[in-house]
mmCIF file of C-alpha atoms in Angstrom:
data_model
loop_
_atom_site.group_PDB
_atom_site.id
_atom_site.type_symbol
_atom_site.label_atom_id
_atom_site.label_comp_id
_atom_site.label_asym_id
_atom_site.label_seq_id
_atom_site.Cartn_x
_atom_site.Cartn_y
_atom_site.Cartn_z
ATOM 1 C CA MET A 27 0.005 -0.015 -0.041
ATOM 2 C CA ASN A 28 1.565 3.332 -1.161
ATOM 3 C CA PHE A 29 0.442 5.565 1.755
ATOM 4 C CA LYS A 30 1.517 8.786 3.405
ATOM 5 C CA VAL A 31 0.543 11.119 6.185
ATOM 6 C CA PHE A 32 0.494 14.899 5.577
ATOM 7 C CA LEU A 33 0.325 17.382 8.380
ATOM 8 C CA ILE A 34 -0.668 20.974 7.461
ATOM 9 C CA ASN A 35 0.989 23.508 9.471
ATOM 10 C CA LEU A 36 1.844 27.230 9.279
ATOM 11 C CA ASP A 37 5.472 28.031 9.378
ATOM 12 C CA SER A 38 4.841 30.385 12.235
ATOM 13 C CA SER A 39 2.790 27.898 14.249
ATOM 14 C CA THR A 40 5.715 26.122 15.973
ATOM 15 C CA GLU A 41 3.857 25.179 19.121
ATOM 16 C CA ARG A 42 0.992 23.580 17.021
ATOM 17 C CA PHE A 43 3.713 21.776 15.172
ATOM 18 C CA THR A 44 5.324 20.461 18.360
ATOM 19 C CA PHE A 45 1.989 19.410 19.691
ATOM 20 C CA MET A 46 1.210 17.261 16.572
ATOM 21 C CA ASP A 47 4.772 16.056 16.198
ATOM 22 C CA GLU A 48 4.717 14.517 19.830
ATOM 23 C CA GLN A 49 1.283 12.823 19.160
ATOM 24 C CA LEU A 50 2.455 11.378 15.816
ATOM 25 C CA LYS A 51 5.765 10.060 17.318
ATOM 26 C CA GLN A 52 4.093 8.520 20.245
ATOM 27 C CA LEU A 53 1.882 6.622 17.683
ATOM 28 C CA GLY A 54 4.936 5.563 15.653
ATOM 29 C CA ILE A 55 3.390 7.392 12.526
ATOM 30 C CA GLU A 56 5.798 8.828 10.063
ATOM 31 C CA TYR A 57 4.559 11.964 8.436
ATOM 32 C CA GLN A 58 5.459 14.789 6.072
ATOM 33 C CA ARG A 59 4.832 18.322 7.220
ATOM 34 C CA ILE A 60 3.129 20.609 4.461
ATOM 35 C CA SER A 61 3.751 24.247 4.835
ATOM 36 C CA ALA A 62 0.236 25.772 5.020
ATOM 37 C CA VAL A 63 -0.654 28.636 2.695
ATOM 38 C CA TYR A 64 -0.871 31.771 4.823
ATOM 39 C CA GLY A 65 -3.902 33.674 3.197
ATOM 40 C CA LYS A 66 -2.803 37.163 4.307
ATOM 41 C CA GLU A 67 0.323 36.849 2.267
ATOM 42 C CA LEU A 68 -1.311 36.165 -1.037
ATOM 43 C CA CYS A 69 -1.205 39.015 -3.445
ATOM 44 C CA ASP A 70 -4.197 39.981 -5.507
ATOM 45 C CA ALA A 71 -2.860 38.388 -8.614
ATOM 46 C CA ASP A 72 -2.510 35.130 -6.654
ATOM 47 C CA ILE A 73 -6.069 35.417 -5.367
ATOM 48 C CA ALA A 74 -7.543 36.113 -8.728
ATOM 49 C CA LYS A 75 -6.042 32.895 -10.231
ATOM 50 C CA VAL A 76 -7.966 30.762 -7.716
ATOM 51 C CA TYR A 77 -10.984 32.815 -6.456
ATOM 52 C CA ASP A 78 -14.014 34.359 -8.044
ATOM 53 C CA PRO A 79 -16.109 36.509 -5.659
ATOM 54 C CA GLN A 80 -19.128 36.457 -7.780
ATOM 55 C CA LYS A 81 -19.257 32.655 -8.050
ATOM 56 C CA ASN A 82 -18.463 32.579 -4.316
ATOM 57 C CA LEU A 83 -21.698 34.355 -3.487
ATOM 58 C CA GLN A 84 -23.698 32.131 -5.873
ATOM 59 C CA LYS A 85 -22.668 29.170 -3.955
ATOM 60 C CA TYR A 86 -22.081 30.406 -0.379
ATOM 61 C CA ASP A 87 -23.689 33.144 1.803
ATOM 62 C CA LYS A 88 -20.576 35.197 2.419
ATOM 63 C CA LYS A 89 -17.415 36.430 0.965
ATOM 64 C CA LEU A 90 -14.507 34.043 1.675
ATOM 65 C CA ASN A 91 -11.759 35.582 3.840
ATOM 66 C CA LEU A 92 -8.062 35.142 3.221
ATOM 67 C CA GLY A 93 -7.801 32.457 5.922
ATOM 68 C CA GLU A 94 -10.425 30.318 4.198
ATOM 69 C CA ILE A 95 -8.674 30.748 0.866
ATOM 70 C CA GLY A 96 -5.300 29.855 2.353
ATOM 71 C CA CYS A 97 -6.787 26.710 4.162
ATOM 72 C CA TYR A 98 -8.412 25.583 0.871
ATOM 73 C CA LEU A 99 -5.057 26.007 -1.001
ATOM 74 C CA SER A 100 -3.310 24.054 1.707
ATOM 75 C CA HIS A 101 -5.466 21.165 1.142
ATOM 76 C CA VAL A 102 -4.964 21.537 -2.639
ATOM 77 C CA GLN A 103 -1.263 21.024 -1.973
ATOM 78 C CA CYS A 104 -1.934 17.690 -0.372
ATOM 79 C CA TRP A 105 -4.269 16.507 -3.082
ATOM 80 C CA GLN A 106 -1.615 17.503 -5.687
ATOM 81 C CA MET A 107 0.941 15.423 -3.805
ATOM 82 C CA ILE A 108 -1.310 12.389 -3.706
ATOM 83 C CA VAL A 109 -1.616 12.521 -7.572
ATOM 84 C CA GLU A 110 1.964 13.493 -8.286
ATOM 85 C CA GLN A 111 3.293 10.622 -6.166
ATOM 86 C CA GLN A 112 0.530 8.246 -7.195
ATOM 87 C CA LEU A 113 -0.325 7.335 -3.695
ATOM 88 C CA ASP A 114 -3.117 4.775 -3.049
ATOM 89 C CA TYR A 115 -4.209 7.259 -0.359
ATOM 90 C CA ALA A 116 -2.976 9.783 2.215
ATOM 91 C CA LEU A 117 -4.057 10.778 5.865
ATOM 92 C CA ILE A 118 -4.415 14.509 5.805
ATOM 93 C CA LEU A 119 -4.324 16.183 9.230
ATOM 94 C CA GLU A 120 -4.604 19.786 10.281
ATOM 95 C CA ASP A 121 -2.663 21.012 13.412
ATOM 96 C CA ASP A 122 -5.440 21.264 15.837
ATOM 97 C CA SER A 123 -6.071 17.571 16.135
ATOM 98 C CA VAL A 124 -6.019 15.315 19.110
ATOM 99 C CA LEU A 125 -5.218 11.761 17.804
ATOM 100 C CA ASP A 126 -6.820 8.848 19.577
ATOM 101 C CA PRO A 127 -4.540 5.945 19.874
ATOM 102 C CA THR A 128 -6.998 3.928 18.010
ATOM 103 C CA LEU A 129 -6.171 5.899 14.866
ATOM 104 C CA ILE A 130 -3.518 3.160 14.069
ATOM 105 C CA ASN A 131 -6.335 0.433 14.171
ATOM 106 C CA VAL A 132 -8.597 2.610 11.912
ATOM 107 C CA LEU A 133 -5.699 3.016 9.206
ATOM 108 C CA GLN A 134 -5.309 -0.776 9.330
ATOM 109 C CA HIS A 135 -8.853 -1.197 8.741
ATOM 110 C CA ILE A 136 -8.786 1.374 5.761
ATOM 111 C CA ASN A 137 -5.887 -0.597 4.272
ATOM 112 C CA ASN A 138 -8.214 -3.651 4.216
ATOM 113 C CA LEU A 139 -10.983 -1.854 2.238
ATOM 114 C CA SER A 140 -11.577 -2.331 -1.404
ATOM 115 C CA ALA A 141 -10.563 0.694 -3.417
ATOM 116 C CA ASP A 142 -14.245 1.786 -3.868
ATOM 117 C CA TRP A 143 -13.954 5.121 -1.922
ATOM 118 C CA ASP A 144 -12.691 8.661 -2.530
ATOM 119 C CA TYR A 145 -12.886 10.366 0.861
ATOM 120 C CA ILE A 146 -13.175 8.942 4.485
ATOM 121 C CA LYS A 147 -13.762 11.561 7.175
ATOM 122 C CA LEU A 148 -12.125 10.785 10.585
ATOM 123 C CA CYS A 149 -13.370 13.853 12.334
ATOM 124 C CA HIS A 150 -16.656 15.707 13.215
ATOM 125 C CA GLY A 151 -17.718 19.253 13.176
ATOM 126 C CA ARG A 152 -20.045 21.030 15.594
ATOM 127 C CA LYS A 153 -22.964 18.688 14.884
ATOM 128 C CA GLN A 154 -22.792 14.915 14.337
ATOM 129 C CA LYS A 155 -24.618 13.844 11.202
ATOM 130 C CA GLY A 156 -27.235 11.085 10.688
ATOM 131 C CA ILE A 157 -26.154 7.803 9.285
ATOM 132 C CA VAL A 158 -27.664 6.200 6.158
ATOM 133 C CA LYS A 159 -25.855 2.951 5.834
ATOM 134 C CA SER A 160 -23.104 1.374 7.981
ATOM 135 C CA ILE A 161 -20.734 -1.689 8.257
ATOM 136 C CA MET A 162 -18.743 -2.607 11.220
ATOM 137 C CA LEU A 163 -14.948 -2.534 10.767
ATOM 138 C CA ASP A 164 -14.534 -4.312 14.122
ATOM 139 C CA ASP A 165 -16.392 -4.530 17.410
ATOM 140 C CA ARG A 166 -15.714 -0.781 17.917
ATOM 141 C CA PHE A 167 -15.459 1.128 14.744
ATOM 142 C CA SER A 168 -17.979 1.554 11.871
ATOM 143 C CA LEU A 169 -17.782 2.910 8.386
ATOM 144 C CA SER A 170 -20.927 4.767 7.268
ATOM 145 C CA THR A 171 -22.505 6.833 4.454
ATOM 146 C CA CYS A 172 -24.099 10.168 5.469
ATOM 147 C CA LEU A 173 -26.123 12.543 3.306
ATOM 148 C CA LYS A 174 -24.475 15.502 5.130
ATOM 149 C CA LEU A 175 -20.940 15.036 5.962
ATOM 150 C CA PRO A 176 -19.465 16.606 9.116
ATOM 151 C CA ALA A 177 -18.223 20.178 8.450
ATOM 152 C CA SER A 178 -14.435 19.872 9.442
ATOM 153 C CA THR A 179 -11.147 18.971 7.760
ATOM 154 C CA ARG A 180 -8.872 18.316 10.642
ATOM 155 C CA GLY A 181 -8.613 14.637 9.745
ATOM 156 C CA GLN A 182 -9.404 12.695 6.549
ATOM 157 C CA CYS A 183 -8.229 10.067 4.265
ATOM 158 C CA VAL A 184 -8.137 10.874 0.549
ATOM 159 C CA SER A 185 -7.568 8.308 -2.224
ATOM 160 C CA LEU A 186 -5.868 8.933 -5.473
ATOM 161 C CA ALA A 187 -9.270 8.959 -7.222
ATOM 162 C CA GLY A 188 -10.643 11.241 -4.540
ATOM 163 C CA ALA A 189 -7.683 13.715 -5.015
ATOM 164 C CA GLN A 190 -8.175 13.814 -8.775
ATOM 165 C CA LYS A 191 -11.896 14.582 -8.300
ATOM 166 C CA LEU A 192 -11.188 17.205 -5.675
ATOM 167 C CA LEU A 193 -8.508 18.901 -7.832
ATOM 168 C CA ALA A 194 -10.915 18.825 -11.006
ATOM 169 C CA THR A 195 -13.484 20.849 -9.049
ATOM 170 C CA ALA A 196 -11.227 22.947 -6.780
ATOM 171 C CA TYR A 197 -11.056 26.211 -8.749
ATOM 172 C CA PRO A 198 -12.474 28.755 -8.573
ATOM 173 C CA ILE A 199 -12.772 28.457 -4.858
ATOM 174 C CA THR A 200 -16.304 29.310 -3.910
ATOM 175 C CA ARG A 201 -16.716 27.833 -0.405
ATOM 176 C CA PRO A 202 -14.478 26.867 2.568
ATOM 177 C CA VAL A 203 -12.980 23.489 1.959
ATOM 178 C CA ASP A 204 -14.952 21.605 4.685
ATOM 179 C CA ILE A 205 -18.298 23.022 3.387
ATOM 180 C CA ASP A 206 -17.341 22.469 -0.300
ATOM 181 C CA ILE A 207 -16.731 18.688 0.336
ATOM 182 C CA GLN A 208 -20.167 18.600 1.782
ATOM 183 C CA TYR A 209 -21.369 18.929 -1.729
ATOM 184 C CA TRP A 210 -20.052 15.584 -2.611
ATOM 185 C CA TYR A 211 -22.752 15.051 -5.374
ATOM 186 C CA GLU A 212 -21.277 18.031 -7.273
ATOM 187 C CA LYS A 213 -17.821 16.169 -7.420
ATOM 188 C CA GLN A 214 -19.134 12.695 -7.592
ATOM 189 C CA LEU A 215 -17.142 11.991 -4.463
ATOM 190 C CA ARG A 216 -17.735 8.558 -2.678
ATOM 191 C CA CYS A 217 -17.531 9.622 0.840
ATOM 192 C CA PHE A 218 -17.676 7.769 4.093
ATOM 193 C CA VAL A 219 -17.364 8.481 7.867
ATOM 194 C CA VAL A 220 -15.588 6.554 10.543
ATOM 195 C CA ARG A 221 -17.195 6.396 13.966
ATOM 196 C CA PRO A 222 -16.352 6.856 16.684
ATOM 197 C CA PHE A 223 -14.036 9.660 15.494
ATOM 198 C CA PRO A 224 -10.202 8.871 15.873
ATOM 199 C CA VAL A 225 -9.414 12.559 15.286
ATOM 200 C CA ILE A 226 -10.942 15.073 17.517
ATOM 201 C CA GLY A 227 -10.533 18.859 17.984
ATOM 202 C CA THR A 228 -8.683 20.708 20.660
ATOM 203 C CA ASP A 229 -9.889 23.687 22.674
ATOM 204 C CA LEU A 230 -7.572 25.905 20.515
ATOM 205 C CA ASP A 231 -8.226 26.645 16.882
ATOM 206 C CA SER A 232 -5.645 25.714 14.334
ATOM 207 C CA ASP A 233 -3.684 28.833 13.307
ATOM 208 C CA ILE A 234 -4.530 27.745 9.721
ATOM 209 C CA ASN A 235 -8.269 28.452 10.402
ATOM 210 C CA ARG A 236 -7.609 31.359 12.717
ATOM 211 C CA GLN A 237 -6.340 33.559 9.846
ATOM 212 C CA GLY A 238 -9.949 34.548 9.354
ATOM 213 C CA ARG A 239 -13.038 33.519 11.495
ATOM 214 C CA ARG A 240 -15.964 32.384 9.510
ATOM 215 C CA ASN A 241 -18.576 33.223 12.185
ATOM 216 C CA ASN A 242 -17.429 37.015 12.284
ATOM 217 C CA ALA A 243 -17.862 37.545 8.538
ATOM 218 C CA GLU A 244 -20.831 39.483 7.187
ATOM 219 C CA ARG A 245 -23.438 36.977 5.948
ATOM 220 C CA HIS A 246 -26.202 37.545 3.342
ATOM 221 C CA HIS A 247 -29.090 36.040 5.504
ATOM 222 C CA LEU A 248 -31.742 35.726 2.723
ATOM 223 C CA LEU A 249 -29.123 34.039 0.552
ATOM 224 C CA ARG A 250 -28.241 31.754 3.463
ATOM 225 C CA ILE A 251 -31.755 30.682 3.866
ATOM 226 C CA TRP A 252 -32.160 29.964 0.188
ATOM 227 C CA GLN A 253 -28.897 28.128 -0.109
ATOM 228 C CA LYS A 254 -29.540 26.114 2.888
ATOM 229 C CA VAL A 255 -33.047 25.013 1.628
ATOM 230 C CA LYS A 256 -31.589 24.173 -1.768
ATOM 231 C CA PHE A 257 -28.877 22.143 0.018
ATOM 232 C CA GLU A 258 -31.290 20.155 1.913
ATOM 233 C CA PHE A 259 -33.452 19.515 -1.192
ATOM 234 C CA ASP A 260 -30.429 18.586 -3.317
ATOM 235 C CA LEU A 261 -29.347 15.976 -0.593
ATOM 236 C CA LEU A 262 -32.616 14.334 -0.975
ATOM 237 C CA LYS A 263 -32.497 14.573 -4.683
ATOM 238 C CA TYR A 264 -29.100 12.851 -4.694
ATOM 239 C CA LYS A 265 -29.620 10.350 -2.047
ATOM 240 C CA GLN A 266 -29.944 7.537 -4.506
ATOM 241 C CA GLN A 267 -26.306 8.528 -5.635
ATOM 242 C CA LEU A 268 -24.851 7.675 -2.339
ATOM 243 C CA PRO A 269 -22.110 5.146 -2.995
ATOM 244 C CA PRO A 270 -22.283 1.537 -1.795
ATOM 245 C CA LEU A 271 -20.036 0.833 1.162
ATOM 246 C CA PRO A 272 -16.522 -0.600 0.341
ATOM 247 C CA LYS A 273 -15.893 -4.245 0.869
ATOM 248 C CA ILE A 274 -13.716 -5.507 3.771
ATOM 249 C CA GLN A 275 -10.824 -7.532 2.290
ATOM 250 C CA LYS A 276 -9.097 -9.652 4.800
#
């Protein structure tokens, strides 16, 4: 299995790096640090190449801040490396993660899955989402399909096929990366969720995400209501396109 672990971390976030480095070493996990894109250092020309404010507001209820653009580009770097190195898949971590020791077991289970998946979420957002279908990986962990994926990107596995699909639909950036992946049906992504979650959040935000806070941004409330209704309708519309669960190969 051609597999790597990528840790996204801003160059200035040395404490965050030390925190993650200690956890990964304790678990015996080799990894590659990915220098996160600092959105505030992007020039206007760089932003214009990857971001369209008009299309942004067609698909999301507020203008993206530089931190959200930088965070998206940081994940793009990881997807590009998966494709360039022809990895079977990669575990992508942000630097605000607490790693449960059972993460090792989960990765072993993922190694035993058939290749019928693109994206496996290992973390949750503010709200845990409902399960549609599920299989047990062992007596503790399950792999599930969900109509609405958890809104967080602090921990996920992305396959080669998944990275290719994500790159094909990345630009122009129109939503924060975690929200964009919730629109799995636009990207034909075969997405799954592991529970209980082996990657959880800390009390401190990642500096990657603290570049600009989503909740403090000016929102277009009527647009938000319309987009939320449309999203819920689309989820029901595309429910039949939820992928079958991968097979467990011993």
